[in-house]
Amino acid sequence: EPEVTQTPSHQVTQMGQEVILRCVPISNHLYFYWYRQILGQKVEFLVSFYNNEISEKSEIFDDQFSVERPDGSNFTLKIRSTKLEDSAMYFCASRMTGGQTQPQHFGDGTRLSIL
Amino acid sequence: SQQGEEDPQALSIQEGENATMNCSYKTSINNLQWYRQNSGRGLVHLILIRSNEREKHSGRLRVTLDTSKKSSSLLITASRAADTASYFCATGGTGANSKLTFGKGITLSVRP
């Protein structure tokens, strides 16, 4: 069964450094998402992306964050200047269509640790 | 406002017993989904129920939705030790590109 894949599985970065998290959504999916989960807390929505542009973003997704679909397969999340509070598990998700009968499929996540 | 709040927060049962988990939400939804998360892993989609559906089955899973009470329940029948995980309900809004809003999750432990 097709899967959403995320790399790396674990990223350790010094505070203030830039980090890029990578995702390969399921190939025929059109809608892409990033979520994050701080340890012990809820999964929180960051941003949704469709037709090469951001559809919706949360308050968390400030100017330090950006997303890109540089080619036909990858979907990336960049954090320009990381802060300690950015430490979390980051999940990418994709969905085939905009219809509400289709679930979002999640990757296994990237654990981001900011030192 | 809080959305997708599950209860109980933790549930411990014996293998073979049924597990019932509840979720409440506050705003209008288009669908409600349940996900499972094993420790340190990603979210695995279990079942989706649309706002115009009342009950849905998938294998040992049964989910109900009561939009008048803004609540849903997930029943896992004949539980197995492998069902041990965290379970989340997530609501999808009415937009075509709608995000999911998750609850805090329920930790289910199934004792062998």
JSON list of C-alpha atoms in Angstrom, two decimals:
[
{"chain": "A", "resi": 1, "resn": "GLU", "atom": "CA", "xyz": [0.00, 0.00, 0.00]},
{"chain": "A", "resi": 2, "resn": "PRO", "atom": "CA", "xyz": [1.37, 3.46, -0.88]},
{"chain": "A", "resi": 3, "resn": "GLU", "atom": "CA", "xyz": [2.80, 5.39, 2.04]},
{"chain": "A", "resi": 4, "resn": "VAL", "atom": "CA", "xyz": [3.79, 8.90, 2.96]},
{"chain": "A", "resi": 5, "resn": "THR", "atom": "CA", "xyz": [7.51, 8.89, 3.68]},
{"chain": "A", "resi": 6, "resn": "GLN", "atom": "CA", "xyz": [9.39, 11.43, 5.76]},
{"chain": "A", "resi": 7, "resn": "THR", "atom": "CA", "xyz": [13.09, 12.08, 6.16]},
{"chain": "A", "resi": 8, "resn": "PRO", "atom": "CA", "xyz": [15.03, 12.26, 8.33]},
{"chain": "A", "resi": 9, "resn": "SER", "atom": "CA", "xyz": [13.39, 10.28, 11.11]},
{"chain": "A", "resi": 10, "resn": "HIS", "atom": "CA", "xyz": [15.32, 12.29, 13.69]},
{"chain": "A", "resi": 11, "resn": "GLN", "atom": "CA", "xyz": [16.99, 15.69, 13.30]},
{"chain": "A", "resi": 12, "resn": "VAL", "atom": "CA", "xyz": [19.11, 17.35, 15.96]},
{"chain": "A", "resi": 13, "resn": "THR", "atom": "CA", "xyz": [19.88, 21.01, 15.35]},
{"chain": "A", "resi": 14, "resn": "GLN", "atom": "CA", "xyz": [21.39, 23.91, 17.24]},
{"chain": "A", "resi": 15, "resn": "MET", "atom": "CA", "xyz": [19.06, 26.75, 18.14]},
{"chain": "A", "resi": 16, "resn": "GLY", "atom": "CA", "xyz": [19.08, 29.44, 15.47]},
{"chain": "A", "resi": 17, "resn": "GLN", "atom": "CA", "xyz": [19.95, 27.05, 12.66]},
{"chain": "A", "resi": 18, "resn": "GLU", "atom": "CA", "xyz": [17.77, 26.38, 9.65]},
{"chain": "A", "resi": 19, "resn": "VAL", "atom": "CA", "xyz": [16.21, 22.99, 9.21]},
{"chain": "A", "resi": 20, "resn": "ILE", "atom": "CA", "xyz": [14.39, 21.39, 6.30]},
{"chain": "A", "resi": 21, "resn": "LEU", "atom": "CA", "xyz": [12.06, 18.48, 6.84]},
{"chain": "A", "resi": 22, "resn": "ARG", "atom": "CA", "xyz": [11.23, 16.40, 3.82]},
{"chain": "A", "resi": 23, "resn": "CYS", "atom": "CA", "xyz": [8.16, 14.47, 2.82]},
{"chain": "A", "resi": 24, "resn": "VAL", "atom": "CA", "xyz": [7.19, 12.40, -0.16]},
{"chain": "A", "resi": 25, "resn": "PRO", "atom": "CA", "xyz": [3.39, 12.27, -0.28]},
{"chain": "A", "resi": 26, "resn": "ILE", "atom": "CA", "xyz": [1.45, 9.47, -1.91]},
{"chain": "A", "resi": 27, "resn": "SER", "atom": "CA", "xyz": [1.90, 9.90, -5.63]},
{"chain": "A", "resi": 28, "resn": "ASN", "atom": "CA", "xyz": [-1.64, 10.65, -6.82]},
{"chain": "A", "resi": 29, "resn": "HIS", "atom": "CA", "xyz": [-2.55, 12.83, -3.86]},
{"chain": "A", "resi": 30, "resn": "LEU", "atom": "CA", "xyz": [-3.27, 16.50, -4.37]},
{"chain": "A", "resi": 31, "resn": "TYR", "atom": "CA", "xyz": [-3.61, 17.95, -0.87]},
{"chain": "A", "resi": 32, "resn": "PHE", "atom": "CA", "xyz": [-0.68, 18.18, 1.52]},
{"chain": "A", "resi": 33, "resn": "TYR", "atom": "CA", "xyz": [-0.39, 19.05, 5.17]},
{"chain": "A", "resi": 34, "resn": "TRP", "atom": "CA", "xyz": [2.09, 19.54, 7.97]},
{"chain": "A", "resi": 35, "resn": "TYR", "atom": "CA", "xyz": [1.22, 18.92, 11.61]},
{"chain": "A", "resi": 36, "resn": "ARG", "atom": "CA", "xyz": [3.33, 18.86, 14.72]},
{"chain": "A", "resi": 37, "resn": "GLN", "atom": "CA", "xyz": [3.06, 17.13, 18.08]},
{"chain": "A", "resi": 38, "resn": "ILE", "atom": "CA", "xyz": [4.97, 18.44, 21.03]},
{"chain": "A", "resi": 39, "resn": "LEU", "atom": "CA", "xyz": [5.78, 15.60, 23.43]},
{"chain": "A", "resi": 40, "resn": "GLY", "atom": "CA", "xyz": [2.72, 14.64, 25.43]},
{"chain": "A", "resi": 41, "resn": "GLN", "atom": "CA", "xyz": [0.44, 17.13, 23.68]},
{"chain": "A", "resi": 42, "resn": "LYS", "atom": "CA", "xyz": [-2.13, 17.19, 20.89]},
{"chain": "A", "resi": 43, "resn": "VAL", "atom": "CA", "xyz": [-1.33, 16.93, 17.23]},
{"chain": "A", "resi": 44, "resn": "GLU", "atom": "CA", "xyz": [-1.57, 20.51, 15.93]},
{"chain": "A", "resi": 45, "resn": "PHE", "atom": "CA", "xyz": [-2.22, 21.69, 12.40]},
{"chain": "A", "resi": 46, "resn": "LEU", "atom": "CA", "xyz": [0.46, 23.86, 10.84]},
{"chain": "A", "resi": 47, "resn": "VAL", "atom": "CA", "xyz": [-0.33, 24.35, 7.17]},
{"chain": "A", "resi": 48, "resn": "SER", "atom": "CA", "xyz": [-2.22, 22.95, 4.20]},
{"chain": "A", "resi": 49, "resn": "PHE", "atom": "CA", "xyz": [-1.07, 23.16, 0.60]},
{"chain": "A", "resi": 50, "resn": "TYR", "atom": "CA", "xyz": [-2.90, 22.68, -2.67]},
{"chain": "A", "resi": 51, "resn": "ASN", "atom": "CA", "xyz": [-2.22, 23.62, -6.26]},
{"chain": "A", "resi": 52, "resn": "ASN", "atom": "CA", "xyz": [1.22, 24.94, -5.37]},
{"chain": "A", "resi": 53, "resn": "GLU", "atom": "CA", "xyz": [0.06, 27.37, -2.77]},
{"chain": "A", "resi": 54, "resn": "ILE", "atom": "CA", "xyz": [-0.80, 27.53, 0.90]},
{"chain": "A", "resi": 55, "resn": "SER", "atom": "CA", "xyz": [-4.51, 27.00, 1.50]},
{"chain": "A", "resi": 56, "resn": "GLU", "atom": "CA", "xyz": [-4.59, 27.59, 5.22]},
{"chain": "A", "resi": 57, "resn": "LYS", "atom": "CA", "xyz": [-2.08, 28.11, 7.98]},
{"chain": "A", "resi": 58, "resn": "SER", "atom": "CA", "xyz": [-2.31, 28.19, 11.75]},
{"chain": "A", "resi": 59, "resn": "GLU", "atom": "CA", "xyz": [-1.05, 30.79, 14.19]},
{"chain": "A", "resi": 60, "resn": "ILE", "atom": "CA", "xyz": [1.95, 28.56, 14.81]},
{"chain": "A", "resi": 61, "resn": "PHE", "atom": "CA", "xyz": [3.02, 28.88, 11.18]},
{"chain": "A", "resi": 62, "resn": "ASP", "atom": "CA", "xyz": [4.71, 32.26, 11.45]},
{"chain": "A", "resi": 63, "resn": "ASP", "atom": "CA", "xyz": [7.31, 33.88, 9.22]},
{"chain": "A", "resi": 64, "resn": "GLN", "atom": "CA", "xyz": [9.95, 31.41, 10.39]},
{"chain": "A", "resi": 65, "resn": "PHE", "atom": "CA", "xyz": [8.13, 28.62, 8.59]},
{"chain": "A", "resi": 66, "resn": "SER", "atom": "CA", "xyz": [7.76, 27.99, 4.89]},
{"chain": "A", "resi": 67, "resn": "VAL", "atom": "CA", "xyz": [6.65, 25.13, 2.69]},
{"chain": "A", "resi": 68, "resn": "GLU", "atom": "CA", "xyz": [7.60, 24.19, -0.80]},
{"chain": "A", "resi": 69, "resn": "ARG", "atom": "CA", "xyz": [6.87, 21.57, -3.40]},
{"chain": "A", "resi": 70, "resn": "PRO", "atom": "CA", "xyz": [10.10, 21.84, -5.37]},
{"chain": "A", "resi": 71, "resn": "ASP", "atom": "CA", "xyz": [9.29, 19.04, -7.79]},
{"chain": "A", "resi": 72, "resn": "GLY", "atom": "CA", "xyz": [6.53, 16.58, -8.53]},
{"chain": "A", "resi": 73, "resn": "SER", "atom": "CA", "xyz": [7.20, 14.39, -5.54]},
{"chain": "A", "resi": 74, "resn": "ASN", "atom": "CA", "xyz": [8.71, 16.23, -2.57]},
{"chain": "A", "resi": 75, "resn": "PHE", "atom": "CA", "xyz": [6.98, 18.49, -0.07]},
{"chain": "A", "resi": 76, "resn": "THR", "atom": "CA", "xyz": [9.23, 20.31, 2.39]},
{"chain": "A", "resi": 77, "resn": "LEU", "atom": "CA", "xyz": [8.85, 22.28, 5.59]},
{"chain": "A", "resi": 78, "resn": "LYS", "atom": "CA", "xyz": [11.58, 24.78, 6.37]},
{"chain": "A", "resi": 79, "resn": "ILE", "atom": "CA", "xyz": [12.15, 26.45, 9.71]},
{"chain": "A", "resi": 80, "resn": "ARG", "atom": "CA", "xyz": [14.54, 29.36, 9.17]},
{"chain": "A", "resi": 81, "resn": "SER", "atom": "CA", "xyz": [15.82, 30.06, 12.67]},
{"chain": "A", "resi": 82, "resn": "THR", "atom": "CA", "xyz": [14.89, 27.29, 15.05]},
{"chain": "A", "resi": 83, "resn": "LYS", "atom": "CA", "xyz": [13.89, 27.91, 18.65]},
{"chain": "A", "resi": 84, "resn": "LEU", "atom": "CA", "xyz": [13.87, 25.53, 21.58]},
{"chain": "A", "resi": 85, "resn": "GLU", "atom": "CA", "xyz": [10.07, 25.42, 21.45]},
{"chain": "A", "resi": 86, "resn": "ASP", "atom": "CA", "xyz": [10.20, 24.07, 17.89]},
{"chain": "A", "resi": 87, "resn": "SER", "atom": "CA", "xyz": [11.26, 20.71, 19.34]},
{"chain": "A", "resi": 88, "resn": "ALA", "atom": "CA", "xyz": [8.46, 18.35, 18.39]},
{"chain": "A", "resi": 89, "resn": "MET", "atom": "CA", "xyz": [7.44, 15.52, 16.14]},
{"chain": "A", "resi": 90, "resn": "TYR", "atom": "CA", "xyz": [6.52, 16.87, 12.70]},
{"chain": "A", "resi": 91, "resn": "PHE", "atom": "CA", "xyz": [4.08, 14.90, 10.58]},
{"chain": "A", "resi": 92, "resn": "CYS", "atom": "CA", "xyz": [3.40, 15.25, 6.90]},
{"chain": "A", "resi": 93, "resn": "ALA", "atom": "CA", "xyz": [0.05, 14.10, 5.54]},
{"chain": "A", "resi": 94, "resn": "SER", "atom": "CA", "xyz": [-1.54, 13.89, 2.13]},
{"chain": "A", "resi": 95, "resn": "ARG", "atom": "CA", "xyz": [-5.00, 13.32, 0.74]},
{"chain": "A", "resi": 96, "resn": "MET", "atom": "CA", "xyz": [-6.16, 12.30, -2.68]},
{"chain": "A", "resi": 97, "resn": "THR", "atom": "CA", "xyz": [-9.02, 14.68, -3.26]},
{"chain": "A", "resi": 98, "resn": "GLY", "atom": "CA", "xyz": [-10.83, 17.51, -1.58]},
{"chain": "A", "resi": 99, "resn": "GLY", "atom": "CA", "xyz": [-13.87, 15.39, -0.94]},
{"chain": "A", "resi": 100, "resn": "GLN", "atom": "CA", "xyz": [-14.64, 14.79, 2.69]},
{"chain": "A", "resi": 101, "resn": "THR", "atom": "CA", "xyz": [-14.82, 11.03, 2.22]},
{"chain": "A", "resi": 102, "resn": "GLN", "atom": "CA", "xyz": [-11.07, 10.81, 1.85]},
{"chain": "A", "resi": 103, "resn": "PRO", "atom": "CA", "xyz": [-8.87, 10.45, 4.93]},
{"chain": "A", "resi": 104, "resn": "GLN", "atom": "CA", "xyz": [-5.51, 12.08, 5.38]},
{"chain": "A", "resi": 105, "resn": "HIS", "atom": "CA", "xyz": [-2.60, 9.65, 5.32]},
{"chain": "A", "resi": 106, "resn": "PHE", "atom": "CA", "xyz": [0.28, 10.41, 7.64]},
{"chain": "A", "resi": 107, "resn": "GLY", "atom": "CA", "xyz": [3.96, 9.67, 7.53]},
{"chain": "A", "resi": 108, "resn": "ASP", "atom": "CA", "xyz": [5.90, 8.31, 10.50]},
{"chain": "A", "resi": 109, "resn": "GLY", "atom": "CA", "xyz": [7.15, 11.78, 11.34]},
{"chain": "A", "resi": 110, "resn": "THR", "atom": "CA", "xyz": [10.44, 13.55, 11.91]},
{"chain": "A", "resi": 111, "resn": "ARG", "atom": "CA", "xyz": [11.50, 14.05, 15.50]},
{"chain": "A", "resi": 112, "resn": "LEU", "atom": "CA", "xyz": [13.10, 17.50, 15.66]},
{"chain": "A", "resi": 113, "resn": "SER", "atom": "CA", "xyz": [15.28, 18.20, 18.67]},
{"chain": "A", "resi": 114, "resn": "ILE", "atom": "CA", "xyz": [16.57, 21.75, 19.13]},
{"chain": "A", "resi": 115, "resn": "LEU", "atom": "CA", "xyz": [19.58, 22.13, 21.43]},
{"chain": "B", "resi": 1, "resn": "SER", "atom": "CA", "xyz": [-12.34, 26.34, 21.66]},
{"chain": "B", "resi": 2, "resn": "GLN", "atom": "CA", "xyz": [-11.39, 22.76, 22.29]},
{"chain": "B", "resi": 3, "resn": "GLN", "atom": "CA", "xyz": [-12.34, 20.28, 19.59]},
{"chain": "B", "resi": 4, "resn": "GLY", "atom": "CA", "xyz": [-12.19, 16.53, 19.58]},
{"chain": "B", "resi": 5, "resn": "GLU", "atom": "CA", "xyz": [-11.87, 15.85, 23.29]},
{"chain": "B", "resi": 6, "resn": "GLU", "atom": "CA", "xyz": [-11.66, 12.17, 24.09]},
{"chain": "B", "resi": 7, "resn": "ASP", "atom": "CA", "xyz": [-12.50, 10.29, 27.22]},
{"chain": "B", "resi": 8, "resn": "PRO", "atom": "CA", "xyz": [-11.33, 8.45, 29.13]},
{"chain": "B", "resi": 9, "resn": "GLN", "atom": "CA", "xyz": [-7.76, 9.71, 28.95]},
{"chain": "B", "resi": 10, "resn": "ALA", "atom": "CA", "xyz": [-6.47, 6.24, 29.73]},
{"chain": "B", "resi": 11, "resn": "LEU", "atom": "CA", "xyz": [-8.06, 2.82, 29.53]},
{"chain": "B", "resi": 12, "resn": "SER", "atom": "CA", "xyz": [-6.66, -0.51, 30.67]},
{"chain": "B", "resi": 13, "resn": "ILE", "atom": "CA", "xyz": [-8.47, -3.73, 29.79]},
{"chain": "B", "resi": 14, "resn": "GLN", "atom": "CA", "xyz": [-7.85, -7.45, 29.54]},
{"chain": "B", "resi": 15, "resn": "GLU", "atom": "CA", "xyz": [-7.27, -9.09, 26.20]},
{"chain": "B", "resi": 16, "resn": "GLY", "atom": "CA", "xyz": [-10.56, -10.25, 24.73]},
{"chain": "B", "resi": 17, "resn": "GLU", "atom": "CA", "xyz": [-12.59, -7.47, 26.33]},
{"chain": "B", "resi": 18, "resn": "ASN", "atom": "CA", "xyz": [-14.17, -4.63, 24.38]},
{"chain": "B", "resi": 19, "resn": "ALA", "atom": "CA", "xyz": [-12.77, -1.11, 24.54]},
{"chain": "B", "resi": 20, "resn": "THR", "atom": "CA", "xyz": [-15.03, 1.90, 24.18]},
{"chain": "B", "resi": 21, "resn": "MET", "atom": "CA", "xyz": [-13.57, 5.35, 23.64]},
{"chain": "B", "resi": 22, "resn": "ASN", "atom": "CA", "xyz": [-15.56, 8.56, 23.37]},
{"chain": "B", "resi": 23, "resn": "CYS", "atom": "CA", "xyz": [-14.95, 11.85, 21.65]},
{"chain": "B", "resi": 24, "resn": "SER", "atom": "CA", "xyz": [-16.81, 15.15, 21.86]},
{"chain": "B", "resi": 25, "resn": "TYR", "atom": "CA", "xyz": [-16.46, 18.19, 19.68]},
{"chain": "B", "resi": 26, "resn": "LYS", "atom": "CA", "xyz": [-17.87, 21.69, 19.53]},
{"chain": "B", "resi": 27, "resn": "THR", "atom": "CA", "xyz": [-18.11, 23.01, 15.98]},
{"chain": "B", "resi": 28, "resn": "SER", "atom": "CA", "xyz": [-19.84, 21.82, 12.82]},
{"chain": "B", "resi": 29, "resn": "ILE", "atom": "CA", "xyz": [-18.02, 19.04, 11.08]},
{"chain": "B", "resi": 30, "resn": "ASN", "atom": "CA", "xyz": [-17.99, 17.34, 7.73]},
{"chain": "B", "resi": 31, "resn": "ASN", "atom": "CA", "xyz": [-16.50, 14.12, 9.02]},
{"chain": "B", "resi": 32, "resn": "LEU", "atom": "CA", "xyz": [-14.89, 12.58, 12.06]},
{"chain": "B", "resi": 33, "resn": "GLN", "atom": "CA", "xyz": [-11.91, 10.28, 11.88]},
{"chain": "B", "resi": 34, "resn": "TRP", "atom": "CA", "xyz": [-10.17, 8.00, 14.34]},
{"chain": "B", "resi": 35, "resn": "TYR", "atom": "CA", "xyz": [-6.44, 7.42, 14.24]},
{"chain": "B", "resi": 36, "resn": "ARG", "atom": "CA", "xyz": [-4.09, 5.13, 16.13]},
{"chain": "B", "resi": 37, "resn": "GLN", "atom": "CA", "xyz": [-0.56, 5.99, 17.15]},
{"chain": "B", "resi": 38, "resn": "ASN", "atom": "CA", "xyz": [1.91, 3.47, 18.45]},
{"chain": "B", "resi": 39, "resn": "SER", "atom": "CA", "xyz": [4.60, 4.89, 20.68]},
{"chain": "B", "resi": 40, "resn": "GLY", "atom": "CA", "xyz": [6.98, 7.09, 18.71]},
{"chain": "B", "resi": 41, "resn": "ARG", "atom": "CA", "xyz": [5.32, 6.31, 15.41]},
{"chain": "B", "resi": 42, "resn": "GLY", "atom": "CA", "xyz": [3.03, 8.06, 12.95]},
{"chain": "B", "resi": 43, "resn": "LEU", "atom": "CA", "xyz": [-0.73, 8.26, 12.87]},
{"chain": "B", "resi": 44, "resn": "VAL", "atom": "CA", "xyz": [-2.52, 5.37, 11.27]},
{"chain": "B", "resi": 45, "resn": "HIS", "atom": "CA", "xyz": [-5.97, 6.06, 9.89]},
{"chain": "B", "resi": 46, "resn": "LEU", "atom": "CA", "xyz": [-8.58, 3.68, 11.26]},
{"chain": "B", "resi": 47, "resn": "ILE", "atom": "CA", "xyz": [-11.99, 4.82, 10.14]},
{"chain": "B", "resi": 48, "resn": "LEU", "atom": "CA", "xyz": [-13.82, 7.87, 8.81]},
{"chain": "B", "resi": 49, "resn": "ILE", "atom": "CA", "xyz": [-17.47, 8.61, 9.40]},
{"chain": "B", "resi": 50, "resn": "ARG", "atom": "CA", "xyz": [-19.25, 11.39, 7.54]},
{"chain": "B", "resi": 51, "resn": "SER", "atom": "CA", "xyz": [-21.56, 13.83, 9.25]},
{"chain": "B", "resi": 52, "resn": "ASN", "atom": "CA", "xyz": [-24.61, 12.25, 7.57]},
{"chain": "B", "resi": 53, "resn": "GLU", "atom": "CA", "xyz": [-23.71, 8.77, 8.82]},
{"chain": "B", "resi": 54, "resn": "ARG", "atom": "CA", "xyz": [-24.62, 7.37, 12.21]},
{"chain": "B", "resi": 55, "resn": "GLU", "atom": "CA", "xyz": [-22.63, 4.16, 12.41]},
{"chain": "B", "resi": 56, "resn": "LYS", "atom": "CA", "xyz": [-19.82, 2.51, 10.54]},
{"chain": "B", "resi": 57, "resn": "HIS", "atom": "CA", "xyz": [-17.99, -0.79, 10.87]},
{"chain": "B", "resi": 58, "resn": "SER", "atom": "CA", "xyz": [-14.55, -1.91, 9.84]},
{"chain": "B", "resi": 59, "resn": "GLY", "atom": "CA", "xyz": [-13.39, -5.32, 11.04]},
{"chain": "B", "resi": 60, "resn": "ARG", "atom": "CA", "xyz": [-13.34, -5.22, 14.85]},
{"chain": "B", "resi": 61, "resn": "LEU", "atom": "CA", "xyz": [-13.98, -1.47, 14.86]},
{"chain": "B", "resi": 62, "resn": "ARG", "atom": "CA", "xyz": [-17.36, 0.15, 15.21]},
{"chain": "B", "resi": 63, "resn": "VAL", "atom": "CA", "xyz": [-17.74, 3.91, 15.25]},
{"chain": "B", "resi": 64, "resn": "THR", "atom": "CA", "xyz": [-20.87, 5.90, 15.95]},
{"chain": "B", "resi": 65, "resn": "LEU", "atom": "CA", "xyz": [-21.59, 9.56, 15.41]},
{"chain": "B", "resi": 66, "resn": "ASP", "atom": "CA", "xyz": [-24.29, 11.64, 17.06]},
{"chain": "B", "resi": 67, "resn": "THR", "atom": "CA", "xyz": [-24.22, 15.10, 15.52]},
{"chain": "B", "resi": 68, "resn": "SER", "atom": "CA", "xyz": [-27.00, 16.34, 17.81]},
{"chain": "B", "resi": 69, "resn": "LYS", "atom": "CA", "xyz": [-24.79, 15.62, 20.82]},
{"chain": "B", "resi": 70, "resn": "LYS", "atom": "CA", "xyz": [-21.59, 16.38, 18.94]},
{"chain": "B", "resi": 71, "resn": "SER", "atom": "CA", "xyz": [-20.09, 13.11, 20.04]},
{"chain": "B", "resi": 72, "resn": "SER", "atom": "CA", "xyz": [-18.60, 9.93, 18.64]},
{"chain": "B", "resi": 73, "resn": "SER", "atom": "CA", "xyz": [-17.55, 6.61, 20.07]},
{"chain": "B", "resi": 74, "resn": "LEU", "atom": "CA", "xyz": [-15.06, 4.03, 18.91]},
{"chain": "B", "resi": 75, "resn": "LEU", "atom": "CA", "xyz": [-15.60, 0.45, 19.95]},
{"chain": "B", "resi": 76, "resn": "ILE", "atom": "CA", "xyz": [-12.86, -2.13, 19.54]},
{"chain": "B", "resi": 77, "resn": "THR", "atom": "CA", "xyz": [-14.25, -5.60, 20.05]},
{"chain": "B", "resi": 78, "resn": "ALA", "atom": "CA", "xyz": [-12.29, -8.63, 21.22]},
{"chain": "B", "resi": 79, "resn": "SER", "atom": "CA", "xyz": [-9.22, -6.55, 21.98]},
{"chain": "B", "resi": 80, "resn": "ARG", "atom": "CA", "xyz": [-5.71, -7.87, 21.50]},
{"chain": "B", "resi": 81, "resn": "ALA", "atom": "CA", "xyz": [-2.41, -6.90, 23.09]},
{"chain": "B", "resi": 82, "resn": "ALA", "atom": "CA", "xyz": [-1.43, -5.43, 19.70]},
{"chain": "B", "resi": 83, "resn": "ASP", "atom": "CA", "xyz": [-4.25, -2.89, 20.06]},
{"chain": "B", "resi": 84, "resn": "THR", "atom": "CA", "xyz": [-2.21, -1.18, 22.78]},
{"chain": "B", "resi": 85, "resn": "ALA", "atom": "CA", "xyz": [-1.66, 2.35, 21.45]},
{"chain": "B", "resi": 86, "resn": "SER", "atom": "CA", "xyz": [-2.93, 5.91, 21.67]},
{"chain": "B", "resi": 87, "resn": "TYR", "atom": "CA", "xyz": [-6.18, 6.63, 19.87]},
{"chain": "B", "resi": 88, "resn": "PHE", "atom": "CA", "xyz": [-7.16, 10.05, 18.58]},
{"chain": "B", "resi": 89, "resn": "CYS", "atom": "CA", "xyz": [-10.33, 11.42, 17.18]},
{"chain": "B", "resi": 90, "resn": "ALA", "atom": "CA", "xyz": [-9.97, 14.18, 14.62]},
{"chain": "B", "resi": 91, "resn": "THR", "atom": "CA", "xyz": [-12.65, 16.34, 13.11]},
{"chain": "B", "resi": 92, "resn": "GLY", "atom": "CA", "xyz": [-12.63, 17.58, 9.55]},
{"chain": "B", "resi": 93, "resn": "GLY", "atom": "CA", "xyz": [-14.30, 20.88, 8.83]},
{"chain": "B", "resi": 94, "resn": "THR", "atom": "CA", "xyz": [-16.47, 21.87, 5.93]},
{"chain": "B", "resi": 95, "resn": "GLY", "atom": "CA", "xyz": [-13.84, 23.24, 3.56]},
{"chain": "B", "resi": 96, "resn": "ALA", "atom": "CA", "xyz": [-12.54, 21.18, 0.66]},
{"chain": "B", "resi": 97, "resn": "ASN", "atom": "CA", "xyz": [-9.00, 21.44, 1.94]},
{"chain": "B", "resi": 98, "resn": "SER", "atom": "CA", "xyz": [-9.99, 21.15, 5.54]},
{"chain": "B", "resi": 99, "resn": "LYS", "atom": "CA", "xyz": [-7.42, 20.57, 8.22]},
{"chain": "B", "resi": 100, "resn": "LEU", "atom": "CA", "xyz": [-7.95, 17.98, 10.92]},
{"chain": "B", "resi": 101, "resn": "THR", "atom": "CA", "xyz": [-8.39, 19.07, 14.52]},
{"chain": "B", "resi": 102, "resn": "PHE", "atom": "CA", "xyz": [-7.21, 16.45, 16.97]},
{"chain": "B", "resi": 103, "resn": "GLY", "atom": "CA", "xyz": [-8.09, 15.65, 20.54]},
{"chain": "B", "resi": 104, "resn": "LYS", "atom": "CA", "xyz": [-5.54, 14.83, 23.21]},
{"chain": "B", "resi": 105, "resn": "GLY", "atom": "CA", "xyz": [-5.92, 11.13, 22.69]},
{"chain": "B", "resi": 106, "resn": "ILE", "atom": "CA", "xyz": [-6.71, 8.07, 24.75]},
{"chain": "B", "resi": 107, "resn": "THR", "atom": "CA", "xyz": [-4.01, 5.68, 25.88]},
{"chain": "B", "resi": 108, "resn": "LEU", "atom": "CA", "xyz": [-5.30, 2.13, 25.59]},
{"chain": "B", "resi": 109, "resn": "SER", "atom": "CA", "xyz": [-3.44, -0.69, 27.31]},
{"chain": "B", "resi": 110, "resn": "VAL", "atom": "CA", "xyz": [-4.55, -4.23, 26.59]},
{"chain": "B", "resi": 111, "resn": "ARG", "atom": "CA", "xyz": [-3.15, -6.74, 29.08]},
{"chain": "B", "resi": 112, "resn": "PRO", "atom": "CA", "xyz": [-2.36, -10.19, 27.72]}
]
